[in-house]
Coordinates of C-alpha atoms in Angstrom, one line a residue:
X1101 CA -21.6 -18.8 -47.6
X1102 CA -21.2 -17.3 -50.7
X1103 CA -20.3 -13.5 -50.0
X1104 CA -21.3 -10.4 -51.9
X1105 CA -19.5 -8.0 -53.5
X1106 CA -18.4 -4.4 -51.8
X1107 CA -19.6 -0.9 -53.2
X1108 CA -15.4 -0.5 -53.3
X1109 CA -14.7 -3.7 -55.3
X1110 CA -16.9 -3.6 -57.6
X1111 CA -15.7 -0.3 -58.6
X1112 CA -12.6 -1.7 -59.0
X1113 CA -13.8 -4.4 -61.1
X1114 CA -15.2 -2.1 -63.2
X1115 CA -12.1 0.1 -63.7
X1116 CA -10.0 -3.0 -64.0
X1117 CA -12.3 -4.6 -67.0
X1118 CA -12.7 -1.1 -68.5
X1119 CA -8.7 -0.5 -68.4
X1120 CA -8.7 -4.2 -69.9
X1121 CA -11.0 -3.4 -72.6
X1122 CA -8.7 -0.3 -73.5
X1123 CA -5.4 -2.1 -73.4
X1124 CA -6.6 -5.4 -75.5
X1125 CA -5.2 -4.5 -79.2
X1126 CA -8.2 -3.7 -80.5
X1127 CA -7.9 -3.2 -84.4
X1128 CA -8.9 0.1 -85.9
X1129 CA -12.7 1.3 -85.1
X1130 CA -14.7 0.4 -87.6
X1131 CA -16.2 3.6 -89.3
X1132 CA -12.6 4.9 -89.3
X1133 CA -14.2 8.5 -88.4
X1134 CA -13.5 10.4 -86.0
X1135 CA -16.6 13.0 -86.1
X1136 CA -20.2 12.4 -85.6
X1137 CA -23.3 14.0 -87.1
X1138 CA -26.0 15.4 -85.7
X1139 CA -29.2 13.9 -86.9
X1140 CA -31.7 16.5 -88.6
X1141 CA -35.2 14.4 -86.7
X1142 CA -34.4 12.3 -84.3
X1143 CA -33.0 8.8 -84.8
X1144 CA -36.3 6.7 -83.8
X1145 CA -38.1 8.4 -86.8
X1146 CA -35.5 7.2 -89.1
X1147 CA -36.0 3.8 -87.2
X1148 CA -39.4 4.0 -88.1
X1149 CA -39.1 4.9 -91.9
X1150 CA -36.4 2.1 -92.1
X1151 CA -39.0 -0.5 -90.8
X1152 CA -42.0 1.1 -92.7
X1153 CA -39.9 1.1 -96.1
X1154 CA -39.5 -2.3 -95.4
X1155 CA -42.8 -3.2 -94.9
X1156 CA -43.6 -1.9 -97.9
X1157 CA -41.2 -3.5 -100.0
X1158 CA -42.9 -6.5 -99.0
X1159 CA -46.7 -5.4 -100.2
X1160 CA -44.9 -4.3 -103.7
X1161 CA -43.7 -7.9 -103.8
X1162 CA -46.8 -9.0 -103.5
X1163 CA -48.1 -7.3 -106.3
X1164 CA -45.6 -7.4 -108.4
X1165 CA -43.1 -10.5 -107.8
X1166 CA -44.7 -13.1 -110.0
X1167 CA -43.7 -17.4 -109.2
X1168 CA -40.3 -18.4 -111.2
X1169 CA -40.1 -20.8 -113.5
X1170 CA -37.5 -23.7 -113.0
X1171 CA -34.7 -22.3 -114.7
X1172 CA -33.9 -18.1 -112.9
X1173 CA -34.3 -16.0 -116.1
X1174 CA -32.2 -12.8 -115.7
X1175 CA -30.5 -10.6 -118.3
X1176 CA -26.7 -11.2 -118.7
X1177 CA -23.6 -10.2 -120.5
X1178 CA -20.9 -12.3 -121.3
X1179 CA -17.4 -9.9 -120.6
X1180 CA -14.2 -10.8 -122.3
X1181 CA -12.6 -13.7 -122.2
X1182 CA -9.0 -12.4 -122.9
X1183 CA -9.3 -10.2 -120.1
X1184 CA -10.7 -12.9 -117.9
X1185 CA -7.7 -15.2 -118.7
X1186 CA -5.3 -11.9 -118.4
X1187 CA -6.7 -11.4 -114.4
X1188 CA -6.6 -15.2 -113.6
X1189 CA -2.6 -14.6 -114.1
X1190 CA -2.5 -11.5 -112.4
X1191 CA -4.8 -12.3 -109.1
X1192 CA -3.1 -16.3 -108.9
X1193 CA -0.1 -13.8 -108.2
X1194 CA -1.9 -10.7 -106.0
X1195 CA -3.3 -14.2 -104.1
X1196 CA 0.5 -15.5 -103.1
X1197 CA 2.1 -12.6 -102.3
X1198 CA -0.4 -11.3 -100.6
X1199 CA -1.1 -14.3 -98.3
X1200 CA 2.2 -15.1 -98.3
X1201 CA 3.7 -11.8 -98.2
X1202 CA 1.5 -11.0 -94.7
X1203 CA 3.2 -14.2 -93.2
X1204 CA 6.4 -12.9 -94.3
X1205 CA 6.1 -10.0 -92.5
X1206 CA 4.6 -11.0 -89.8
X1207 CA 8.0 -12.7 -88.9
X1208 CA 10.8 -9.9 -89.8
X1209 CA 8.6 -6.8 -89.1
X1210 CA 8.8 -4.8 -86.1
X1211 CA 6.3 -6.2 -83.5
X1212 CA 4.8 -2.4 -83.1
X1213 CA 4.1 -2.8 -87.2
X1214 CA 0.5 -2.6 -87.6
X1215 CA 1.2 -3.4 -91.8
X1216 CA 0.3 -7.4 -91.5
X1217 CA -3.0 -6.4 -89.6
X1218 CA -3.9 -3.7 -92.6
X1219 CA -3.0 -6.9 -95.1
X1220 CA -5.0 -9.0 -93.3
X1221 CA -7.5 -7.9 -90.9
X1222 CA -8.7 -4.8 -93.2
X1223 CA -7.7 -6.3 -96.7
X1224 CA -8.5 -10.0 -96.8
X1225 CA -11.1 -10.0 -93.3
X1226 CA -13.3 -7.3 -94.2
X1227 CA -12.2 -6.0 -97.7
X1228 CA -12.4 -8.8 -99.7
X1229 CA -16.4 -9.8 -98.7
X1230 CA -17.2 -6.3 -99.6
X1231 CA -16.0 -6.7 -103.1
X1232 CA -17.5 -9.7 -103.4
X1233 CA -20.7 -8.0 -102.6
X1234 CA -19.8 -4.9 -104.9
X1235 CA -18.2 -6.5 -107.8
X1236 CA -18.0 -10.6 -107.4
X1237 CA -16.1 -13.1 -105.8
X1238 CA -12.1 -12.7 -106.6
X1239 CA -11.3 -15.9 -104.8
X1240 CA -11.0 -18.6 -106.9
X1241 CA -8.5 -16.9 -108.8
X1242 CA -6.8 -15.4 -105.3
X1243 CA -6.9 -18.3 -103.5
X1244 CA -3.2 -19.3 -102.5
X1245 CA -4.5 -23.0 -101.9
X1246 CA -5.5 -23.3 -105.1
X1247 CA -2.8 -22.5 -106.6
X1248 CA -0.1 -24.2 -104.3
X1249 CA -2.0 -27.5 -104.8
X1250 CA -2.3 -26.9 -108.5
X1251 CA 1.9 -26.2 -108.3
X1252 CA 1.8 -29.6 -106.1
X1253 CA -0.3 -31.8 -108.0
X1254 CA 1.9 -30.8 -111.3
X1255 CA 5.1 -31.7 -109.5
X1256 CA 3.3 -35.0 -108.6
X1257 CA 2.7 -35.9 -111.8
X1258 CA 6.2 -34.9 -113.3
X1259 CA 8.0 -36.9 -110.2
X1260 CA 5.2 -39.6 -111.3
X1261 CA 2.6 -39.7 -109.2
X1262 CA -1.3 -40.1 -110.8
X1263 CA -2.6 -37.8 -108.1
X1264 CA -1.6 -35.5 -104.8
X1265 CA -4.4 -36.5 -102.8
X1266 CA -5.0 -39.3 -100.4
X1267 CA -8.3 -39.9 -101.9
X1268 CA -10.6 -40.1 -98.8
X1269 CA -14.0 -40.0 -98.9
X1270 CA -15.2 -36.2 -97.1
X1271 CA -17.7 -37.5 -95.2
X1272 CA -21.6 -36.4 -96.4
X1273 CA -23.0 -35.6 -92.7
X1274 CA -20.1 -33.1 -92.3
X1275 CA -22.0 -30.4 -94.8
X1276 CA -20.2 -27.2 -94.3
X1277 CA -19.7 -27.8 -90.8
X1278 CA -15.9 -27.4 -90.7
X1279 CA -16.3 -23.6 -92.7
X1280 CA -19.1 -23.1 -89.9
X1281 CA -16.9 -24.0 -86.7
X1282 CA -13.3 -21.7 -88.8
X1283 CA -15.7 -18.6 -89.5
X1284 CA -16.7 -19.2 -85.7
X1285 CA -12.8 -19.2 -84.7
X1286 CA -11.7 -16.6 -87.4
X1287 CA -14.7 -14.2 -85.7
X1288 CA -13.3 -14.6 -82.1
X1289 CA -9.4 -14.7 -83.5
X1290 CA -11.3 -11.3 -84.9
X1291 CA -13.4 -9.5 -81.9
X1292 CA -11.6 -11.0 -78.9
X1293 CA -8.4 -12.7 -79.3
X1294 CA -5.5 -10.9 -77.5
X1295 CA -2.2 -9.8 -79.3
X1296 CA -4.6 -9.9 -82.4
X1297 CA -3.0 -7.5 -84.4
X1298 CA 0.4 -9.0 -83.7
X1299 CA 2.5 -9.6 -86.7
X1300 CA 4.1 -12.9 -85.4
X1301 CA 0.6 -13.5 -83.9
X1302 CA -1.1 -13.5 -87.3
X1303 CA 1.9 -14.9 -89.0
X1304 CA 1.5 -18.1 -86.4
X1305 CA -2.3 -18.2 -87.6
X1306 CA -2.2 -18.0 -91.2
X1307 CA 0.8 -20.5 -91.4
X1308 CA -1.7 -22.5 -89.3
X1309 CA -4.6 -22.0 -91.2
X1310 CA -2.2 -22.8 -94.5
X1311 CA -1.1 -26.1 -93.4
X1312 CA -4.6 -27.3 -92.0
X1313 CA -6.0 -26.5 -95.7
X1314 CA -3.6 -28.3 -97.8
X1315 CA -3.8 -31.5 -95.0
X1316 CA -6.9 -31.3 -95.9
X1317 CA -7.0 -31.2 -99.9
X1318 CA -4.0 -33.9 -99.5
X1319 CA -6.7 -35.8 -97.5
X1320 CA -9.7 -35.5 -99.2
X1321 CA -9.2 -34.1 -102.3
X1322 CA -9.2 -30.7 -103.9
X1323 CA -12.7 -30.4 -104.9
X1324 CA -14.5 -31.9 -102.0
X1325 CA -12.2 -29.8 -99.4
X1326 CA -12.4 -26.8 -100.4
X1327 CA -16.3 -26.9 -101.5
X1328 CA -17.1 -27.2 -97.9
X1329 CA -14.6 -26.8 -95.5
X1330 CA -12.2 -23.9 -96.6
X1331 CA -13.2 -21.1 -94.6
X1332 CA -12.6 -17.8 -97.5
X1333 CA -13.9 -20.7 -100.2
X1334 CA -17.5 -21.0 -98.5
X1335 CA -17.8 -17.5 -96.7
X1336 CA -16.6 -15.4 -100.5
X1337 CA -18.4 -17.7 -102.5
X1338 CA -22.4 -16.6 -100.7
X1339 CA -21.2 -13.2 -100.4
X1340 CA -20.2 -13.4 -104.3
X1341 CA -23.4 -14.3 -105.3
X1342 CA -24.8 -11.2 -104.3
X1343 CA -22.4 -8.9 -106.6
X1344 CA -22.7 -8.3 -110.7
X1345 CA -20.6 -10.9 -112.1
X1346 CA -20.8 -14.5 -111.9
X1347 CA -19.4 -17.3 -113.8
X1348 CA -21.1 -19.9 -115.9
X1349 CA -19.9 -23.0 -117.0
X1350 CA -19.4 -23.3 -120.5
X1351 CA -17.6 -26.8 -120.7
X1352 CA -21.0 -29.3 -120.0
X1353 CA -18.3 -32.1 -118.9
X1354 CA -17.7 -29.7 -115.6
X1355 CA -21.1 -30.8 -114.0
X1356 CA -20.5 -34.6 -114.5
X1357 CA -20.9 -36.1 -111.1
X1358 CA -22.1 -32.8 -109.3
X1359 CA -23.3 -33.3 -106.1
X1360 CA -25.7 -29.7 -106.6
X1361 CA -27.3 -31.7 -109.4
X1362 CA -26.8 -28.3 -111.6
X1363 CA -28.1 -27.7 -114.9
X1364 CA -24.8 -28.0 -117.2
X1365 CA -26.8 -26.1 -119.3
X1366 CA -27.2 -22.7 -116.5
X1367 CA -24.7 -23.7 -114.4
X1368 CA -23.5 -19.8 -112.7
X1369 CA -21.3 -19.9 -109.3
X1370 CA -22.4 -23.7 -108.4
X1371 CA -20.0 -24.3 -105.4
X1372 CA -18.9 -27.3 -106.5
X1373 CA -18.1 -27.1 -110.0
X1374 CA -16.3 -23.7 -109.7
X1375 CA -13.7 -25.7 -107.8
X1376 CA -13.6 -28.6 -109.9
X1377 CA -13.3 -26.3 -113.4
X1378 CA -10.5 -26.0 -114.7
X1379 CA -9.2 -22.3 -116.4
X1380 CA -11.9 -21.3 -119.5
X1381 CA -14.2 -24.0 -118.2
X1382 CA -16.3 -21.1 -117.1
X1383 CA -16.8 -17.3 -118.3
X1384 CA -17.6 -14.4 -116.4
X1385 CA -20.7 -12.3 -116.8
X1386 CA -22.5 -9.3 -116.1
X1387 CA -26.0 -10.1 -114.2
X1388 CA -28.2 -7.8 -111.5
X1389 CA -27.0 -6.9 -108.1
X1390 CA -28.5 -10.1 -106.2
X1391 CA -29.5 -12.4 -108.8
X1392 CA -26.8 -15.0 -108.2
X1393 CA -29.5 -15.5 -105.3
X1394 CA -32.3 -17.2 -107.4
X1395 CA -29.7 -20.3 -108.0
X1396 CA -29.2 -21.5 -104.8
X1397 CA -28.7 -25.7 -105.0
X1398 CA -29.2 -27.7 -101.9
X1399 CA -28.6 -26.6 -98.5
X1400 CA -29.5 -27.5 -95.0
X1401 CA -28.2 -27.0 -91.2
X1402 CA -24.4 -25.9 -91.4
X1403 CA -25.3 -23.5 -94.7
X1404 CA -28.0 -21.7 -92.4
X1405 CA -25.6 -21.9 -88.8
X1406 CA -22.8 -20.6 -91.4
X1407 CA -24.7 -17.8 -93.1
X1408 CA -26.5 -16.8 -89.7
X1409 CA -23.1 -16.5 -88.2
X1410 CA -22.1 -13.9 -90.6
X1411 CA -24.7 -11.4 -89.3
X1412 CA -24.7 -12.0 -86.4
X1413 CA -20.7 -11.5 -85.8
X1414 CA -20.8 -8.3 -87.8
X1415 CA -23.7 -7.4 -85.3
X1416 CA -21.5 -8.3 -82.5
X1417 CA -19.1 -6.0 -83.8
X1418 CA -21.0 -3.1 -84.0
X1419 CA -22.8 -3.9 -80.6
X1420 CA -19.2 -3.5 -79.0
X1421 CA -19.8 0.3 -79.3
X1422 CA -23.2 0.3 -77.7
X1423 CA -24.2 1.0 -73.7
X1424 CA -26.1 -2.3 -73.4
X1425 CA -23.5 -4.5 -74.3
X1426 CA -21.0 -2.0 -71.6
X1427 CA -23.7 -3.0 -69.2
X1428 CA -23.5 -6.9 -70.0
X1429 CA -20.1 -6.8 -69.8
X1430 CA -19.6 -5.0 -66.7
X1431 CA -23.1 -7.8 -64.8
X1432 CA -20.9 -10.7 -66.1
X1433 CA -17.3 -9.1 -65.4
X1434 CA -18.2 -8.7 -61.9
X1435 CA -19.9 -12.2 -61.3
X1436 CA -16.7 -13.8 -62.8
X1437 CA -13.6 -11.6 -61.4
X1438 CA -13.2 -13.3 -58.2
X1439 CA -13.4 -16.9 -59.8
X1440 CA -11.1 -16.8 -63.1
X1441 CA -9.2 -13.4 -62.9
X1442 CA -9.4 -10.6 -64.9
X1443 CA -8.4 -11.1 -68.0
X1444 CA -9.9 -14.8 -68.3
X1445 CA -12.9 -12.9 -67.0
X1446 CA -13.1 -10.6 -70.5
X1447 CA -12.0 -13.4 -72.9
X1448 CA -14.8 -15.6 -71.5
X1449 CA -17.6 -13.1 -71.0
X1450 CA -17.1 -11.5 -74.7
X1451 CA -17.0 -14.9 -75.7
X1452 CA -20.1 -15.8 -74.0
X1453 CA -21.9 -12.9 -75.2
X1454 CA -20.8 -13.8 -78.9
X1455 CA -22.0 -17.3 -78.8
X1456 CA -25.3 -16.2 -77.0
X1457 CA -26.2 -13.8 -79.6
X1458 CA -25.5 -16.2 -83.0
X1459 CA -27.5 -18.6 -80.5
X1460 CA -30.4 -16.0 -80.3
X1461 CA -30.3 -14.9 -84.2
X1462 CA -30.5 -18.8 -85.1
X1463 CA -32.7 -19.6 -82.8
X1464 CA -35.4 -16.6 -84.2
X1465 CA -34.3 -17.2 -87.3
X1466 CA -35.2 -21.4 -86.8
X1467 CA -38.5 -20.7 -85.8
X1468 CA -39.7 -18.3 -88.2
X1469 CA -38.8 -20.8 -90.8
X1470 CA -40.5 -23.6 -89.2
X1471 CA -43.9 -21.1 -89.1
X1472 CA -42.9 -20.9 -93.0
X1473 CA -43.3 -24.5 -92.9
X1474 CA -46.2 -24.8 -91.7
X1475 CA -47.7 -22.9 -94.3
X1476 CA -46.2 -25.1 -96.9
X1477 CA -49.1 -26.2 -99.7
X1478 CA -50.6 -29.3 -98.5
X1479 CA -51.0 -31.1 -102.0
X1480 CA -47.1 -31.1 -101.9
X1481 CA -44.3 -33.0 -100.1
X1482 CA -43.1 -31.1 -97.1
X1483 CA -40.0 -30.4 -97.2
X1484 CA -37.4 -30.7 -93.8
X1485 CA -37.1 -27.9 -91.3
X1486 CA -33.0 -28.1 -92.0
X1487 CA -33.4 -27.8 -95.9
X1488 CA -36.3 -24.8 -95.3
X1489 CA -33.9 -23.3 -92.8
X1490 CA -30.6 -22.8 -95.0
X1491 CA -33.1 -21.9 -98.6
X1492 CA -35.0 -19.0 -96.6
X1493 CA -31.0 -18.2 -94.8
X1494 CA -29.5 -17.5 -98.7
X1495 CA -31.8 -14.5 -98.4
X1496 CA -30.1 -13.0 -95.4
X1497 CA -26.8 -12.4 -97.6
X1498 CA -27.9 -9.5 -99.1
X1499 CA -29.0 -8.0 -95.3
X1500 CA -25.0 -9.2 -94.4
X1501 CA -23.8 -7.6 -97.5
X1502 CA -25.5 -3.7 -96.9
X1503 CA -24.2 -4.4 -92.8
X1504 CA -20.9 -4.6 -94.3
X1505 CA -20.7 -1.9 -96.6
X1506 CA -22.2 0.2 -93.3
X1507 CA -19.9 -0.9 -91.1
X1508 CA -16.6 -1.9 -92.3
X1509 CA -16.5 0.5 -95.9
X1510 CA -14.9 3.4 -94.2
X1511 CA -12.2 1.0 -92.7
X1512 CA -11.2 -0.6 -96.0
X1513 CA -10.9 3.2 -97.6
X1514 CA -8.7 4.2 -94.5
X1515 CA -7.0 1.0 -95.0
X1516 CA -5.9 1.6 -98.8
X1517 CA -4.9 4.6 -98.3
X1518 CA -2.7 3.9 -95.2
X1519 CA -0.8 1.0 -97.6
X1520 CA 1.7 3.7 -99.0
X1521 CA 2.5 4.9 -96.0
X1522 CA 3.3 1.8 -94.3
X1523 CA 5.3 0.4 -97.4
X1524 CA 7.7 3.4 -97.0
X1525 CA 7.8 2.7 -93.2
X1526 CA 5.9 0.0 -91.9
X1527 CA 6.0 0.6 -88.2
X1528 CA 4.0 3.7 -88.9
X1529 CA 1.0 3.5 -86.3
X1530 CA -0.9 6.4 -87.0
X1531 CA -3.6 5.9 -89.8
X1532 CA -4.5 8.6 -92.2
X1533 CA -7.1 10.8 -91.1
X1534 CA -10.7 10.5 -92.8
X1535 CA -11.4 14.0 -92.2
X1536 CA -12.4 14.9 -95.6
X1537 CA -15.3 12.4 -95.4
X1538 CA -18.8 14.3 -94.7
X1539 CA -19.7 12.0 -91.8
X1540 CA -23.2 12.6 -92.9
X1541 CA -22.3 10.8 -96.3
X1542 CA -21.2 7.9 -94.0
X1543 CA -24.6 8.1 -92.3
X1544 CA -26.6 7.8 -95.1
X1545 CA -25.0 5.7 -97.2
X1546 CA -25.1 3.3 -94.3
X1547 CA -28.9 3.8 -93.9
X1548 CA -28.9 3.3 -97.6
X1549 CA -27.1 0.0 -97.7
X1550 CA -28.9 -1.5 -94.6
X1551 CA -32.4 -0.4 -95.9
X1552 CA -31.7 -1.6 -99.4
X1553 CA -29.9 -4.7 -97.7
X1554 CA -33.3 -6.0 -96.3
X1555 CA -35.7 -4.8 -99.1
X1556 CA -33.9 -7.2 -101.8
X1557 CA -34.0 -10.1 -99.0
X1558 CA -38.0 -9.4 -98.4
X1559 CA -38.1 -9.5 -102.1
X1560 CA -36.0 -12.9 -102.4
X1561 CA -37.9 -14.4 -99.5
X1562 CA -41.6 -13.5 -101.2
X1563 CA -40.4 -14.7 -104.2
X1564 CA -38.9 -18.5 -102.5
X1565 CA -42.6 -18.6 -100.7
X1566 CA -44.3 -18.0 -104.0
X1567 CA -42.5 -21.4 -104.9
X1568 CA -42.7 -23.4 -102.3
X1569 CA -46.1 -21.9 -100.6
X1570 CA -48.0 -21.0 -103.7
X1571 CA -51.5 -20.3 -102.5
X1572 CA -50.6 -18.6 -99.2
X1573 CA -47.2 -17.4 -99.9
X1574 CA -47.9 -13.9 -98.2
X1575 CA -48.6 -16.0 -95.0
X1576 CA -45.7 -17.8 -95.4
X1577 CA -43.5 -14.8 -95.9
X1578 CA -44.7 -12.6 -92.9
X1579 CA -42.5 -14.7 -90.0
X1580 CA -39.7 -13.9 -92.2
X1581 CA -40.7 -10.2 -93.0
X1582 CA -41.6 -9.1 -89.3
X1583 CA -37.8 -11.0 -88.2
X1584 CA -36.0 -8.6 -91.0
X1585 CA -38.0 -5.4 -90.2
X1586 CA -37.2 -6.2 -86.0
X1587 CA -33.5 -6.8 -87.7
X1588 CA -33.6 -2.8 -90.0
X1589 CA -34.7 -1.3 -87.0
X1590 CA -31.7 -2.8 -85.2
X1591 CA -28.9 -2.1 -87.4
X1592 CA -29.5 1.0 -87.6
X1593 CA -30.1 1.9 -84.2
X1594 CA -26.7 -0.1 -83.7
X1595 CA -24.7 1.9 -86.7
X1596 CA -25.6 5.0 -85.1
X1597 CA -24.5 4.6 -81.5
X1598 CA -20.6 5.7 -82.7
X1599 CA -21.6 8.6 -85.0
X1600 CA -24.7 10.4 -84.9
X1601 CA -26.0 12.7 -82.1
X1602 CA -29.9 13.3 -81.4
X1603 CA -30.9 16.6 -82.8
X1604 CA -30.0 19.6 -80.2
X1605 CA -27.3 17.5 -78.4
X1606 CA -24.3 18.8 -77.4
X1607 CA -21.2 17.0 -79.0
X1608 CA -18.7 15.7 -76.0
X1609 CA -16.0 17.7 -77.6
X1610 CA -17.9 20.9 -77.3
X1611 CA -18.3 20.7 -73.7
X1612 CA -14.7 20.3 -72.9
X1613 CA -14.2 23.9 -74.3

């Protein structure tokens, strides 16, 4: 008979998971901020207006967002080629020593050092994807794979080898499954992993993650590796379509054989040929914020599990600071102590939780698409829920994009500044203080991103439906309109648990006077 807990245990299993929770290296908090800020109305009005704005944005796209024609029209401006070729050099270099340099030391620092964490965790994790979403995607030039395999593929041909790689075939069915199933593992190396911040612990997993990439570019080839199964590769590459400057291919010979059957003609960040071009095959340019958007090629399944699993763990994140997700934690912690232990008991319930709620976001997301669907016009072709799924999922980068700038921006400031410090001693554990930060800056730049996040994706949505829907492309668009306002109202909700205070409450430290 299967006996219930006691009033005294499962106090104990709640101080025992709470004292867990504390001791588990947990990387720095995310907002970096130490105050809060005391809202002027209180925070379901601004709930509200976030939902309500919107809303709106949606009936101006309606009136205003006219259908596309094949080719996206946008203005552009080419930027300087000299300087382009001037920052490959410099970021191929950045890229090694950086990667490189945080395996290095990982192994001779102290094991207190939080420096390889900064490098990593704040620089390359979090930091990089905002750029990309601020600027463009830095990648193909930072990538360290590239250029080792580049270095390796030269010394092949000089010791007189035709090619480096083994020259199998990447199998078709695979998509961008294995990027999927590493962002999954980089998320809960991330959130939950124990010892996380570790410098040998991170040096062991970025040697790993080194070696795995260049078996696989040995195996299957540069091009078809990295185009859908190198993790930074896929995840920088959405997130860079989102930013100011793409690249277009300028060399028409660099879309022979494309599998995104591009235009060679307005060919700007196609995943596959930016990894098959070789240096000046492709110029950078100046576009709108979001435009790289109205290019997407083919996509299906693993591009909409992939992209949903970037919201969703940044989501996760932020939840982690919440009451309801204390509450879940403490239901499961209690069920499982007696049967796996206590710290088994927090690794498996956070990961639970994590894998329920990407579950839960695909799953909405899934059948608001298939409603989509089944608005499609009936004088065309329907196309498959899988195809639908990932198209509509391209729009949810910009929503990603303004959750990251909201959550993680502070952190990446913090981070830079705490470099200096660190290089002149690196087992310096205290980070720089982000005092001089209004904290109501913080709060509404966050509601600014977030809000601004979602009115661009209602935008891109309307304006997919008005392709693929065109004569009821506002009832196509609503499954996906009501999921993104549910998703505002959310955010924000879950960006102000840590740092704002209903108006006439007390702040904690002011009672302890």
């Amino acid at each position: 008979m299967k006996r219930s807990m006691s009033p005294g245990r499962l106090a104990a299993a709640s101080l025992i998971a709470a004292t867990l929770l504390a001791l588990l290296p947990i990387p720095v908090a995310a907002h970096a901020l130490g105050g809060v800020f005391t809202l002027p109305v209180p925070l379901g009005l601004y709930l509200v207006a976030a939902g309500a704005t919107v809303a709106l944005s949606f009936v101006v796209a309606v009136v205003l967002v006219r259908p596309a024609g094949p080719v996206a029209s946008y203005p552009t401006r080419p930027l300087s080629p000299s300087l382009a070729s001037r920052s490959l050099i410099v970021l191929q270099v950045l890229g090694l020593a950086w990667w490189f340099g945080t395996i290095l030391l990982g192994l001779v620092v102290d094991p207190i050092s939080p420096f390889p964490a900064v490098l990593f965790w704040i620089g390359i994790w979090v930091g990089l994807p905002i750029v990309c979403v601020l600027i463009g995607n830095p990648w193909p030039a930072l990538s360290p794979f590239r250029t080792v395999f580049t270095g390796l593929e030269r010394l092949a041909r000089v010791i007189g080898f035709d090619r480096l790689d083994v020259g199998l075939r990447y199998p078709a069915a695979l998509g961008r499954w294995p990027a999927t199933i590493l962002l999954a593992g980089g998320v809960w190396a991330e959130l939950i992993l124990p010892d996380r911040t570790a410098p040998t612990t991170l040096a062991v997993l970025l040697c790993g993650y080194t070696v795995f990439t260049l078996i696989g570019m040995i195996l299957f080839g540069r091009i078809a590796w990295l185009r859908n199964a190198e993790l930074f590769e896929v995840y920088l590459g959405w997130l860079g379509r989102v930013g100011p400057i793409g690249r277009r291919v300028v060399e028409r010979q660099t879309c022979e054989g494309c599998s995104e059957e591009c235009d060679p003609s307005h060919c700007v960040d196609c995943p596959e040929c930016a990894v098959a071009a070789e240096p000046g095959e492709r110029r950078p340019e100046l576009r709108p914020w979001f435009a790289g958007l109205t290019e997407v090629g083919h996509i299906g399944w693993s591009d909409a599990a992939f992209l949903v699993l970037v919201l969703s763990s940044v989501t996760f994140d932020g939840l982690q600071e919440t009451a309801p997700f204390g509450l879940a934690m403490n239901l499961l912690f209690t069920a499982l102590l007696p049967v796996i232990g206590a710290l088994n008991t927090v690794l498996v319930v956070q990961t639970v939780l994590l894998l329920a709620l990407w579950l839960a976001f695909l799953g909405a997301f899934i059948l608001a698409s298939w409603l989509t669907l089944r608005m499609h016009d009936p004088d065309r072709p329907p196309a498959d829920l899988g195809s639908v799924t990932g198209a509509y999922a391209t729009t949810l980068l910009p929503i990603a994009g303004g959750y990251l700038i909201a959550h993680y921006l502070t952190l990446v400031i913090q981070g830079i500044a705490w470099i200096p410090t660190l290089v002149a001693d690196p087992s310096s554990t205290v980070a720089p203080p982000l005092d001089w930060m209004p904290i109501s800056a913080v709060w509404y730049l966050s509601v600014g991103a977030i809000v601004l996040g979602h009115v661009a994706a209602v935008v891109l949505a309307h304006r997919r439906a008005l392709r693929d829907s065109a004569r009821r492309p506002i009832l196509a668009g609503l499954p996906l309109v009501v999921l993104m306002i549910g998703y505002t109202m959310l955010s924000l909700w879950i960006i102000a648990q840590p740092i704002t205070l209903e108006p006439g409450t007390t702040p904690p430290a002011a009672l302890l006077r």
